[in-house]
Short mmCIF file of C-alpha atoms in Angstrom, two decimals:
data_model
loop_
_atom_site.label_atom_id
_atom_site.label_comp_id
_atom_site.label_asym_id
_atom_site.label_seq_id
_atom_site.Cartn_x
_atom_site.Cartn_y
_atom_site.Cartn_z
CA UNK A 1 -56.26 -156.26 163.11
CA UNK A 2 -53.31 -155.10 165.69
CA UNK A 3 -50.80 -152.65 164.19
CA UNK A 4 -47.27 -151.98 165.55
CA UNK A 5 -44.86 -149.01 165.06
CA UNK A 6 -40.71 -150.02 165.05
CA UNK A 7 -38.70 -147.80 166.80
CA UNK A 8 -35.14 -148.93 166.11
CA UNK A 9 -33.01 -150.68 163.31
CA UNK A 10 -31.24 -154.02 163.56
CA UNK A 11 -28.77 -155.55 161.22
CA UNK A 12 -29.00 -157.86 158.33
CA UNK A 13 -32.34 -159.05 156.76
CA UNK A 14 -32.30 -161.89 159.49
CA UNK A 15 -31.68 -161.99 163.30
CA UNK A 16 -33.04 -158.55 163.39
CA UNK A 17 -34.37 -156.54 166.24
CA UNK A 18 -35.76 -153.43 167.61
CA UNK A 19 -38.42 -151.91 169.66
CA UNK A 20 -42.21 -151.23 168.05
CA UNK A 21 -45.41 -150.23 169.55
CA UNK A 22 -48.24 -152.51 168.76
CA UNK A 23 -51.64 -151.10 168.03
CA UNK A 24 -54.04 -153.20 169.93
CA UNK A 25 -58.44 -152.08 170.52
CA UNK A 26 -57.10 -148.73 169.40
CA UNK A 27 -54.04 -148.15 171.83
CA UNK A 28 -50.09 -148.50 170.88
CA UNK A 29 -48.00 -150.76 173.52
CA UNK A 30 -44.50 -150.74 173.04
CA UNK A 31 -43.06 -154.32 172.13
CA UNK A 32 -39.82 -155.82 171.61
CA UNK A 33 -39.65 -157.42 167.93
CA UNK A 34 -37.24 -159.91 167.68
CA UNK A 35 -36.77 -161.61 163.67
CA UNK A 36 -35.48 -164.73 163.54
CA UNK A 37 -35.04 -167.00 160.20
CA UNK A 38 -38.53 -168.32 160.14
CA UNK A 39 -40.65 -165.96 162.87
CA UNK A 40 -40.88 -162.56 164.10
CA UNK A 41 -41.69 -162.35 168.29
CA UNK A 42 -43.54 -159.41 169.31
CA UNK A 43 -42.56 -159.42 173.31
CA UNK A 44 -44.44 -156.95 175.48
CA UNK A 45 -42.79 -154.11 176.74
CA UNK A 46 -44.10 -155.75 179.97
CA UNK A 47 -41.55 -157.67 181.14
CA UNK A 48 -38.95 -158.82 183.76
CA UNK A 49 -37.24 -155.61 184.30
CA UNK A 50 -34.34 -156.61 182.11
CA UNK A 51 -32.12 -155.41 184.54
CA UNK A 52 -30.79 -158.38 184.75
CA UNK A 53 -28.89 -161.10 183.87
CA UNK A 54 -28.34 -161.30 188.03
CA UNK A 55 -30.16 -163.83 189.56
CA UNK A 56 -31.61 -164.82 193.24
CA UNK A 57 -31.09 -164.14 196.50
CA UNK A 58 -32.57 -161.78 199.45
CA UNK A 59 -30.90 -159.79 202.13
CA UNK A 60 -32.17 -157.62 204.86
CA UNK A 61 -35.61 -157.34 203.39
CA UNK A 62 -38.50 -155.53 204.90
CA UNK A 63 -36.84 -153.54 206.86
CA UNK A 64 -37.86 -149.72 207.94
CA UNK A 65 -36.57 -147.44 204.99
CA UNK A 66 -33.70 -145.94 205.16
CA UNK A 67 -31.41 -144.06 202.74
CA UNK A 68 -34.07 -144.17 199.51
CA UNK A 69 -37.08 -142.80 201.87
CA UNK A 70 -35.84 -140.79 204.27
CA UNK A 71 -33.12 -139.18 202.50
CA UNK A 72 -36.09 -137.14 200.87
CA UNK A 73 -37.86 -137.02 204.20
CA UNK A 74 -40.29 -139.44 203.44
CA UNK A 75 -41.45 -141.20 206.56
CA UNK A 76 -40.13 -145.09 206.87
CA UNK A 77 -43.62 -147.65 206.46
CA UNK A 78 -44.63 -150.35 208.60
CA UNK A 79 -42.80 -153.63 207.65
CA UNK A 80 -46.46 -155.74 207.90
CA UNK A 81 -45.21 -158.13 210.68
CA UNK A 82 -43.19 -157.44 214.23
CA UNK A 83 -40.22 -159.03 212.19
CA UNK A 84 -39.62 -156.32 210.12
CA UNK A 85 -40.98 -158.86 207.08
CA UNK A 86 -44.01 -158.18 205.11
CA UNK A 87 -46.48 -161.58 205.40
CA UNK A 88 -46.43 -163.05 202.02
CA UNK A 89 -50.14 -163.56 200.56
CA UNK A 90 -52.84 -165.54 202.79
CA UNK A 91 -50.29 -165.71 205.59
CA UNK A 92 -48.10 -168.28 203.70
CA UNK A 93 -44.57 -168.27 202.90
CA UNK A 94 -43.98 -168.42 198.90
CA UNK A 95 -41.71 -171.06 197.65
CA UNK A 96 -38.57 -169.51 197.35
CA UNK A 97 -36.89 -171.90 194.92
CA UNK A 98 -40.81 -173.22 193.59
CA UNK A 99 -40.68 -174.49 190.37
CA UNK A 100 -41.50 -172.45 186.78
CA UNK A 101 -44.62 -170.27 187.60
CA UNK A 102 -45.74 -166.83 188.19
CA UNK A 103 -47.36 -164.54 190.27
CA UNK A 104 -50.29 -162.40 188.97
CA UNK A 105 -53.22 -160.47 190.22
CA UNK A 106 -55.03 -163.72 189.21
CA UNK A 107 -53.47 -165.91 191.44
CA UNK A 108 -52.72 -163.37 193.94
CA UNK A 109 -56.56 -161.67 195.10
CA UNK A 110 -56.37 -158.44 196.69
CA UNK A 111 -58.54 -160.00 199.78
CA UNK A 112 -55.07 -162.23 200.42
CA UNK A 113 -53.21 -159.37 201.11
CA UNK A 114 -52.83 -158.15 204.60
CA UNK A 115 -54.55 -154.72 205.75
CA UNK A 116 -51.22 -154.01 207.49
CA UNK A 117 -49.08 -153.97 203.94
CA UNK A 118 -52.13 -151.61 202.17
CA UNK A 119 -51.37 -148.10 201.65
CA UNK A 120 -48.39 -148.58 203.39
CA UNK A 121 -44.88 -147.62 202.34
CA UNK A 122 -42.51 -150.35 202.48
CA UNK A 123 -38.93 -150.50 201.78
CA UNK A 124 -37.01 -154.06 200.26
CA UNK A 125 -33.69 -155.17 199.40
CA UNK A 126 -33.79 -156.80 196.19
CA UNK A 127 -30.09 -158.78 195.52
CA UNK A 128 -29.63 -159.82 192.06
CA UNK A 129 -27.56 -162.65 190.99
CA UNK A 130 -26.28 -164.30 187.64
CA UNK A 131 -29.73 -164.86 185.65
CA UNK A 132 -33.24 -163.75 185.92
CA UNK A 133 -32.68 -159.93 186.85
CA UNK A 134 -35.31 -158.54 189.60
CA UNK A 135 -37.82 -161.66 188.14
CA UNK A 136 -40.50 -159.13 187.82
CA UNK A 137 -42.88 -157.44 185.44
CA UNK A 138 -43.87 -153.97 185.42
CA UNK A 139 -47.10 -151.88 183.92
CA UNK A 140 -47.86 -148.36 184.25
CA UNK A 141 -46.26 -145.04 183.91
CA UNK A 142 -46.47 -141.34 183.84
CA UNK A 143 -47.89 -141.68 180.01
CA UNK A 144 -50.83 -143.99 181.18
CA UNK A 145 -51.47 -141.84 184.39
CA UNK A 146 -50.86 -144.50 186.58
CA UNK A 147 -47.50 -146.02 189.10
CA UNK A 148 -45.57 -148.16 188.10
CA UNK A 149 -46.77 -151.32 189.17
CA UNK A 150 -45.18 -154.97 189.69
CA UNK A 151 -47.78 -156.73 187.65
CA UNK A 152 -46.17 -160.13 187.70
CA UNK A 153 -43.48 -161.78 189.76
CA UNK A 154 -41.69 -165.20 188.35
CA UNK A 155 -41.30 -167.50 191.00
CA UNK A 156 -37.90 -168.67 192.32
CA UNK A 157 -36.64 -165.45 191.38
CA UNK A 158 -34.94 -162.75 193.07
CA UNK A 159 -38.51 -160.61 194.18
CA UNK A 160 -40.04 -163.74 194.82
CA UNK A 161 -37.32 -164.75 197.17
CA UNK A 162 -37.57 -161.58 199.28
CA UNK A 163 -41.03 -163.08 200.04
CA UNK A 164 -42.26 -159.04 200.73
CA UNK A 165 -43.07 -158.15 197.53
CA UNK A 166 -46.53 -158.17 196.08
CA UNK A 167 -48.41 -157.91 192.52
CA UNK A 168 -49.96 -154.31 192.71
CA UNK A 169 -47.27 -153.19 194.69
CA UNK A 170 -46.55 -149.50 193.43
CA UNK A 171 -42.31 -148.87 192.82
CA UNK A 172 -42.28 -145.12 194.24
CA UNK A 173 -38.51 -145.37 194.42
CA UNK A 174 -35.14 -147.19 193.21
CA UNK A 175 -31.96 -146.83 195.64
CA UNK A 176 -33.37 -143.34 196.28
CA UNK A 177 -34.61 -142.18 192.31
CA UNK A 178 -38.00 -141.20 192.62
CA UNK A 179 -40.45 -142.95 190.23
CA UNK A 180 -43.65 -141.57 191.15
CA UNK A 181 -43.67 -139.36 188.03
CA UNK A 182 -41.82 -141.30 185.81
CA UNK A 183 -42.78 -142.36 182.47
CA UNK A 184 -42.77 -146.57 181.89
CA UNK A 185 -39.11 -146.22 180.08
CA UNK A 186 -37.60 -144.56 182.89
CA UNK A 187 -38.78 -146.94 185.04
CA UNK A 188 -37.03 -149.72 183.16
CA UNK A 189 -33.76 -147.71 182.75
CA UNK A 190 -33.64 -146.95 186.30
CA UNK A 191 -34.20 -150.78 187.60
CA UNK A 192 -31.33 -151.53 184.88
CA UNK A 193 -29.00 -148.86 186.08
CA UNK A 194 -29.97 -150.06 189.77
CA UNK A 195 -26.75 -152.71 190.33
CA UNK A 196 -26.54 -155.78 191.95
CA UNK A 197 -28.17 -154.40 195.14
CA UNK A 198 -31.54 -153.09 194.47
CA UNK A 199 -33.72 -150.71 197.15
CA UNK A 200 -37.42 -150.51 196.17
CA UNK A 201 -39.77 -148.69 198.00
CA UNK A 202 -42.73 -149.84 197.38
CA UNK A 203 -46.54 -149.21 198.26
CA UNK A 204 -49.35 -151.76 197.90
CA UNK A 205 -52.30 -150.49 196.09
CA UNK A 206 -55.45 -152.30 195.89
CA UNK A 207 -57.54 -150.22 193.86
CA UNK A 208 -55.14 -151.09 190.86
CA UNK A 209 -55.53 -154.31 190.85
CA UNK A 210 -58.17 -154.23 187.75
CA UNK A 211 -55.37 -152.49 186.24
CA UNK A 212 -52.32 -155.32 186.70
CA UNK A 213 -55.13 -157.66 185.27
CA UNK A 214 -55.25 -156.39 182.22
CA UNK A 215 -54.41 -158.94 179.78
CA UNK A 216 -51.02 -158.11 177.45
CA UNK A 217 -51.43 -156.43 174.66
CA UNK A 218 -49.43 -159.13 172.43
CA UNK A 219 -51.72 -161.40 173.80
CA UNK A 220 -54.94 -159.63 171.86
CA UNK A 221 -53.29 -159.92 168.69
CA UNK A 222 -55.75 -161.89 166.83
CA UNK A 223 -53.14 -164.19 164.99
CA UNK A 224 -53.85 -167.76 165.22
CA UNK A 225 -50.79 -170.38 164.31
CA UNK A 226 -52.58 -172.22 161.28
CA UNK A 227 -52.33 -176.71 162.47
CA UNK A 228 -49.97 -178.38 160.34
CA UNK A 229 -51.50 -179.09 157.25
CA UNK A 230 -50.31 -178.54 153.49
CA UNK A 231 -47.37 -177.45 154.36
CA UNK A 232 -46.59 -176.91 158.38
CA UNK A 233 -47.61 -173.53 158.56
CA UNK A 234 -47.11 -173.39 161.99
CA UNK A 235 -43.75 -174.87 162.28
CA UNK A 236 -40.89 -172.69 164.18
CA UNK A 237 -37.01 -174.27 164.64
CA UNK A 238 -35.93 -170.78 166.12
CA UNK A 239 -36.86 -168.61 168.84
CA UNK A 240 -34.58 -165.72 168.80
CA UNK A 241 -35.59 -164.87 172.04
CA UNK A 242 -33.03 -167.84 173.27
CA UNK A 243 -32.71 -169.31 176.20
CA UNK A 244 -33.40 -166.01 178.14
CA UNK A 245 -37.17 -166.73 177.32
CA UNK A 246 -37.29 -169.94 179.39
CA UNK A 247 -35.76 -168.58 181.99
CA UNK A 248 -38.07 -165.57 182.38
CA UNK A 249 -41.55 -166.15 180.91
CA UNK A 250 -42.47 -163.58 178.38
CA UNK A 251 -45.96 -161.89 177.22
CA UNK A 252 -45.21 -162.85 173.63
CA UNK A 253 -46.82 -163.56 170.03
CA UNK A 254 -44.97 -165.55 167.89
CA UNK A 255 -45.65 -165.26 164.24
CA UNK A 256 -44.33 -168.03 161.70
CA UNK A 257 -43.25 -165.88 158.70
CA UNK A 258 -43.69 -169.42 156.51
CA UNK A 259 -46.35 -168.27 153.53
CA UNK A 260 -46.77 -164.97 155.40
CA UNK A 261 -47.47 -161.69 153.07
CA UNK A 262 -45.13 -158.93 153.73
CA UNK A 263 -46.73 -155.99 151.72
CA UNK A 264 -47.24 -151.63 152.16
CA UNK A 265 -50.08 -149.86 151.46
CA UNK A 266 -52.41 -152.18 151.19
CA UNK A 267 -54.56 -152.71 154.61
CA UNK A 268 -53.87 -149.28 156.21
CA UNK A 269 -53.13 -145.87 154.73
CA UNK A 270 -49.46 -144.59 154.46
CA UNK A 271 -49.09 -140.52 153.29
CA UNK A 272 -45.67 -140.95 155.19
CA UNK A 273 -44.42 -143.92 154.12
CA UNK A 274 -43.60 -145.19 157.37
CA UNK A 275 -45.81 -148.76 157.31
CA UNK A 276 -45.60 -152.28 156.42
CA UNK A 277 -48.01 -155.24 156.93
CA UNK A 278 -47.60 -159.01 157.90
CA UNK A 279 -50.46 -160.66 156.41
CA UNK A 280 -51.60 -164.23 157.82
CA UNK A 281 -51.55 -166.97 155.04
CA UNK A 282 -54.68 -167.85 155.86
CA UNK A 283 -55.24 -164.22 155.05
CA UNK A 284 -57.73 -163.42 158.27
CA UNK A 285 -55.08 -161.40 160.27
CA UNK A 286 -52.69 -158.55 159.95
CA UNK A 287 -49.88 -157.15 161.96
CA UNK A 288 -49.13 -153.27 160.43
CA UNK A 289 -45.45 -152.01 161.45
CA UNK A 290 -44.93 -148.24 161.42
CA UNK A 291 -41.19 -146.66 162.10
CA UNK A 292 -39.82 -143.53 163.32
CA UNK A 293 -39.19 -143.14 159.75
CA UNK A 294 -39.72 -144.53 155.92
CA UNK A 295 -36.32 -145.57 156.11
CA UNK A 296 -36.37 -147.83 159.14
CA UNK A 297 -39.75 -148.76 157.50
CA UNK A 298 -37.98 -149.96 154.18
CA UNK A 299 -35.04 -151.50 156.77
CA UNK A 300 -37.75 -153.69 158.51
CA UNK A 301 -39.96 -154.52 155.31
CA UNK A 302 -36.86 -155.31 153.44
CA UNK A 303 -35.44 -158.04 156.91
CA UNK A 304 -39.04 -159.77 156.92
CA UNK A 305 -39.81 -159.96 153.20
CA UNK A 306 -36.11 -161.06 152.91
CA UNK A 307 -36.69 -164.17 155.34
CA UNK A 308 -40.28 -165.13 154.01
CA UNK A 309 -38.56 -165.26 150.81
CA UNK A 310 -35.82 -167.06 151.88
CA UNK A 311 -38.59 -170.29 153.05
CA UNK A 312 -40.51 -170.18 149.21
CA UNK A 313 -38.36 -173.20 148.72
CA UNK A 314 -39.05 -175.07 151.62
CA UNK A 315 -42.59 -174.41 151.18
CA UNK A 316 -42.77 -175.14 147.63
CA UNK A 317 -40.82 -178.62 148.46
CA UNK A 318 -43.67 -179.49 151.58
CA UNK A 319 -46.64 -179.20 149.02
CA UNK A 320 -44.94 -181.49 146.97
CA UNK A 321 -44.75 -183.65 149.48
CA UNK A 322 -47.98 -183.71 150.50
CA UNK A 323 -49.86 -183.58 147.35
CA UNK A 324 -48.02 -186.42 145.78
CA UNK A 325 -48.13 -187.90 142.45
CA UNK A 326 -51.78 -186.33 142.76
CA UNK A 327 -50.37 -182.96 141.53
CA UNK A 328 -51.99 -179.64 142.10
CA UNK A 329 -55.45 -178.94 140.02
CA UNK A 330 -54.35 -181.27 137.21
CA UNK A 331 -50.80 -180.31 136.57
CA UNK A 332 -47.33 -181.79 137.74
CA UNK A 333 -45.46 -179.82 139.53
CA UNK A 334 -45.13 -176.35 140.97
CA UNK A 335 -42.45 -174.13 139.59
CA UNK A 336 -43.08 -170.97 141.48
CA UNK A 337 -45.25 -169.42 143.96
CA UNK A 338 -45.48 -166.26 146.15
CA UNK A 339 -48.21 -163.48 147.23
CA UNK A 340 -48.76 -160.44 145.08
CA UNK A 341 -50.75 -157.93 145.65
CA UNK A 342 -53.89 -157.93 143.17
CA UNK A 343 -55.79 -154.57 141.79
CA UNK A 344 -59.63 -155.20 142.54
CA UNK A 345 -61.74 -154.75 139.23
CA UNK A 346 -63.81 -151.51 139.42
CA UNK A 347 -62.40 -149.87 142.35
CA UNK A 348 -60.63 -147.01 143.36
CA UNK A 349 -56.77 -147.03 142.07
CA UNK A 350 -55.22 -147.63 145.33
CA UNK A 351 -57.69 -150.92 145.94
CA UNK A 352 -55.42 -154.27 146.04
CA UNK A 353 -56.05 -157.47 147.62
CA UNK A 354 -53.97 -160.11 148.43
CA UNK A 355 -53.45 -163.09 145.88
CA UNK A 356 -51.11 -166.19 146.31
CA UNK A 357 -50.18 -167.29 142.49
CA UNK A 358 -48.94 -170.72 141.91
CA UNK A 359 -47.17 -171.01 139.07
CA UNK A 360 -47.23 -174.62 137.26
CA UNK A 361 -45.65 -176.12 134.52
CA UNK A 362 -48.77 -175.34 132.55
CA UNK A 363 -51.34 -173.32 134.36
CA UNK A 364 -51.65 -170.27 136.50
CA UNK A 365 -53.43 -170.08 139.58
CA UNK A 366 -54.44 -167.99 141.85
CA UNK A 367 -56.21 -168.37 145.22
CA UNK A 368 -57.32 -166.15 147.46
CA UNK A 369 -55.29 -167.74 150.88
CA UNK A 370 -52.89 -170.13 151.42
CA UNK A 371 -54.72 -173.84 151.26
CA UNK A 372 -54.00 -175.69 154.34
CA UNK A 373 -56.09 -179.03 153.14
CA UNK A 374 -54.98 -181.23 150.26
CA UNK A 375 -58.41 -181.14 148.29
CA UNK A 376 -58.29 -177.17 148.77
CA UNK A 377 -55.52 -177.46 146.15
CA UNK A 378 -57.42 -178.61 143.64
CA UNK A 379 -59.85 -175.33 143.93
CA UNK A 380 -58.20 -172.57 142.91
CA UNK A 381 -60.52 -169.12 142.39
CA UNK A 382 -58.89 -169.45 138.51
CA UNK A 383 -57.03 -171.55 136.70
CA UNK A 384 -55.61 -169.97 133.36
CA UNK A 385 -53.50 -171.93 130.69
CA UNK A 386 -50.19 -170.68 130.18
CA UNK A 387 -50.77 -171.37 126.75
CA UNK A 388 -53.31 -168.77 126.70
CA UNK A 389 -51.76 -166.02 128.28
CA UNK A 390 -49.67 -163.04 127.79
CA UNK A 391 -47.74 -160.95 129.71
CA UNK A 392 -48.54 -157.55 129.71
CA UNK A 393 -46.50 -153.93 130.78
CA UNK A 394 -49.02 -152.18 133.17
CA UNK A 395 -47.91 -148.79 132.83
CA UNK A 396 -46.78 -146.99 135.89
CA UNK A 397 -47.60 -148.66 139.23
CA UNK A 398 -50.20 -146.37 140.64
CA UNK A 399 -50.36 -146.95 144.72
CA UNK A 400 -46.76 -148.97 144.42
CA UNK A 401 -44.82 -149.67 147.78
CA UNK A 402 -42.16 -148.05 146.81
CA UNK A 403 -42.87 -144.18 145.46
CA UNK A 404 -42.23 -143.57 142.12
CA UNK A 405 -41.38 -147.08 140.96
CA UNK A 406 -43.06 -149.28 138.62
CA UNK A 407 -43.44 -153.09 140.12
CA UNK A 408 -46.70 -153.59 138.72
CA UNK A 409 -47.56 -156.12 135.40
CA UNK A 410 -50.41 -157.43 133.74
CA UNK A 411 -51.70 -160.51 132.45
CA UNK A 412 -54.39 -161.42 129.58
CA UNK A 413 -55.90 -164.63 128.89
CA UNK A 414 -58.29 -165.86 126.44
CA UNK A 415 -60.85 -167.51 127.46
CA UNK A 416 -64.47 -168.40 126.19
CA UNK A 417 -65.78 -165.82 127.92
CA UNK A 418 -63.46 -162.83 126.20
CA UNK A 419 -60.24 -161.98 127.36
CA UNK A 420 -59.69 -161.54 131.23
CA UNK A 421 -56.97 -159.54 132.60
CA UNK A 422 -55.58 -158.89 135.82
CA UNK A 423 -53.26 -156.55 137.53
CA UNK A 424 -50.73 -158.01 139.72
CA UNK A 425 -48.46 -155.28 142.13
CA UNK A 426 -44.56 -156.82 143.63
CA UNK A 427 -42.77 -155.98 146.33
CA UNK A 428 -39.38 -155.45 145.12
CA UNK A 429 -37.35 -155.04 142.23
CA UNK A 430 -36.11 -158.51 142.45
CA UNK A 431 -39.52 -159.72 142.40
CA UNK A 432 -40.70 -158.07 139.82
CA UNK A 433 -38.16 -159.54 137.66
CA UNK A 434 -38.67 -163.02 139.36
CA UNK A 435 -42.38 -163.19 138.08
CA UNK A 436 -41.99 -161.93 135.02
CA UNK A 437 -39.08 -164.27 133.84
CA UNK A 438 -41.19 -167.41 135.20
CA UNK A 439 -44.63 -166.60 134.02
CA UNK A 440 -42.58 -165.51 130.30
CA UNK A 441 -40.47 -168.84 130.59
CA UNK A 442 -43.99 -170.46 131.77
CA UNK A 443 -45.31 -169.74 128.82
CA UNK A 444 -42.72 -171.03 126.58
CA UNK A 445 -42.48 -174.09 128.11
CA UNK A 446 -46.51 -175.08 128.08
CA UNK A 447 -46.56 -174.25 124.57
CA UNK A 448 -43.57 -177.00 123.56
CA UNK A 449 -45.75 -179.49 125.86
CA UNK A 450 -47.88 -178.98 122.95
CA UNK A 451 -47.70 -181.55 119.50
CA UNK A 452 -50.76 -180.01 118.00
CA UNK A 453 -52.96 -177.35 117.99
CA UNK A 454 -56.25 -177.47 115.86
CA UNK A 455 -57.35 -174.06 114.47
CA UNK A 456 -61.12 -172.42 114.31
CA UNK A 457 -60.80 -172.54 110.35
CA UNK A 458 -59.66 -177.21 111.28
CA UNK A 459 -55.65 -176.61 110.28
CA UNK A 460 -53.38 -178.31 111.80
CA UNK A 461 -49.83 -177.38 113.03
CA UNK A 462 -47.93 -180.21 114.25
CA UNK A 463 -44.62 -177.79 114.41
CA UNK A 464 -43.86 -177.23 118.25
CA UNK A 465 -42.26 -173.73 116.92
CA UNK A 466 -45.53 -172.71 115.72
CA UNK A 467 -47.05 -173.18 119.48
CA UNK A 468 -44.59 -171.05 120.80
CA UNK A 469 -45.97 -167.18 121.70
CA UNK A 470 -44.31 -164.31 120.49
CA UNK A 471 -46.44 -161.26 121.60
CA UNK A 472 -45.02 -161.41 125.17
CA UNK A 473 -43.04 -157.73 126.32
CA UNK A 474 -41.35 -159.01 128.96
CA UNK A 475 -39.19 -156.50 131.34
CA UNK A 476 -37.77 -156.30 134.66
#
């Protein structure tokens, strides 16, 4: 399971962005969270610098520092080459306008670097144009007690054109602001507040190469886009990342919100009611948000839930599709469906589990992930006749999302077996009153489908009135 923390408010429920730290093998990386109308990116806070928006172009590279070195008395380091140039890697020149690509610690071995560049302070001219920024990525910081290191550098771009920079190359400086101590942020702020001219002085360091080839963190978030089957889970039309993320290739994991769960206080423990989870629909991953604060939480939960929301209809309109005149486990048509949060028989209060309810024109049903097959449709952990069942007031919602109010109901339904009830927990207001009118009107409706009804005792009542329930309390 990865979790990751937002750090900063957007707008409206959609188009929505912010910075979060993601919680990956037990360490937080800061990401970029961008929420679009059907996905939320997490981008890692790895990334070209962002200074940008400037593109390529070199001048006067490799040249003995002046000005950013030895204005702090630093002493100027060997270029790597009697030009004044450092020697690119293996002795070759990179292709300076090379097609889409980057540079990484795996395609750039240590062993391919001169000896003359290592350890060696070197100072170059970075000139950045229209698009594309410095074109590199950066790890490291004062917080992970480690330089800030070029960890990646996107070909055809403005460091790549300078053909002297090099992944593991340590930034100790940027037109004279020392870096050495700086944290990861103040890196980044000081390559965006560094202009069109940029003067890095730079120092290659082998021994962190295992470092730079460390895989993203977005990258170990174990969420796997389901194959398009019953409906297109995996489908995305927008990637609010635009067309800044084909220019400069991203560490990112994109997460179709389609039949996602958007819950609190369910996988992970909140006392400061600062989380919410993104639940897979195939219900084997979650992603766990945490803000600076429960408001920025309830900001967030209410932008995502409001999007996944927004695609029920498109979802419910794809399994029609694809199930056919077949129906779903032996009824019509689908009239509503959604996640809600279950209460697990026998356990503590605060134990829920996720449930996606189908509501049909005569049945209930409940399974325990989103089915992705046709035939899983027909499968369902239970199946209860509307006809059968009542709707229930819970009392108050003990472990609710939202302190202090009640979005919890019940439902009871006879069966041979005795009456079996469950305990069903909503996310908002809105959808507390959604379920509650369907599975009511649900009701109502099944029982006019009925002409007859046989009792225990062999009477008959052909009167549709007489099918109808009236013990429902329904609320909202």
């Amino acid at each position: 399971m990865a979790v990751a923390a937002a750090a900063a408010a957007g707008g409206r429920a959609q188009q929505r962005s912010g910075w979060l730290e993601v919680l990956v093998r037990d360490r937080w990386h800061k990401v970029l969270a961008n929420l679009g109308d059907d996905a939320l990116v997490l981008s890692c806070e790895e990334r070209a610098d962002g200074a940008a928006h400037n593109g390529v172009g070199a001048s006067g590279n490799g040249a003995p520092c002046r000005g950013a070195a030895a204005a702090r008395g630093s002493q100027p380091g060997a270029a790597g080459n009697p030009g004044g140039a450092a020697e690119p890697p293996g002795g070759g020149s990179p292709k300076a306008g090379g097609g889409p690509g980057v540079r990484t610690a795996f395609t750039e071995l240590p062993e391919q670097v001169p000896d003359a560049i290592s350890n060696k302070k070197r100072c170059v001219k970075v000139q950045k144009q229209e698009l594309g920024g410095l074109g590199i990525s950066i790890k490291g910081g004062k917080e992970n007690k480690m330089p800030i290191l070029i960890s990646k550098i996107f070909k055809g771009l403005a460091a790549d054109q300078t053909q002297a920079l090099y992944v593991g190359d340590a930034i100790l400086a940027v037109n004279g602001t020392d870096l050495r101590d700086a944290t990861h942020d103040e890196a980044v702020q000081a390559l965006k507040r560094a202009g069109k001219e940029v003067l890095l002085e730079v120092k290659y360091m082998r021994e962190a190469t295992p470092y730079v080839k460390k895989g993203s963190p977005v990258s170990e978030i174990g969420w796997e886009t389901p194959p398009p089957e019953s409906p297109r889970l995996g489908g995305v039309s927008f990637d609010p990342l635009s067309q800044l993320s084909l220019t400069i290739q991203r560490d990112k994991k994109t997460i179709p919100l389609k039949m996602c769960y958007v819950t609190r206080n369910m996988a992970v423990s909140d006392p400061e009611n600062r989380l919410l989870e993104v639940h897979s629909p195939d219900a084997k991953h979650t992603v766990v948000l945490r803000s600076k604060d429960s408001a920025t939480a309830q900001a967030w939960f209410n932008a995502i839930h409001s999007s996944v929301s927004d695609l029920i209809p498109r979802v419910i309109s794809e399994v029609k599709d694809q199930l056919g005149k077949s129906g779903i486990a032996g009824s019509r048509e689908i009239r509503h469906l959604g996640w809600l949060a279950e209460k697990v028989p026998g356990e503590n209060e605060k134990r829920w589990k996720p449930a996606l309810v189908v509501l049909t024109e005569k049945d209930l049903l409940i399974y325990d992930s989103m089915p992705r097959m046709k035939e899983a449709w027909f499968s369902p952990l239970h199946t209860y006749p509307l006809l059968a069942t009542r709707l229930v007031h819970s009392g108050p919602g003990k472990g609710s999302p939202q302190s202090g109010v009640d979005l919890s109901f019940a439902t009871r339904t006879g069966t041979k077996q005795g009456i079996e009830t469950h305990l069903f927990r909503t996310e908002t207001s809105r959808d507390l009153s959604l379920w509650t009118r369907n599975i009511v009107q649900g009701c109502h409706n099944s029982a006019e489908l009925i002409t007859e009804i046989t009792t225990s005792t062999g009477s008959s009542f052909l009167s549709k009135a007489n099918c109808v329930h009236h013990s429902f309390i329904p609320f909202s």
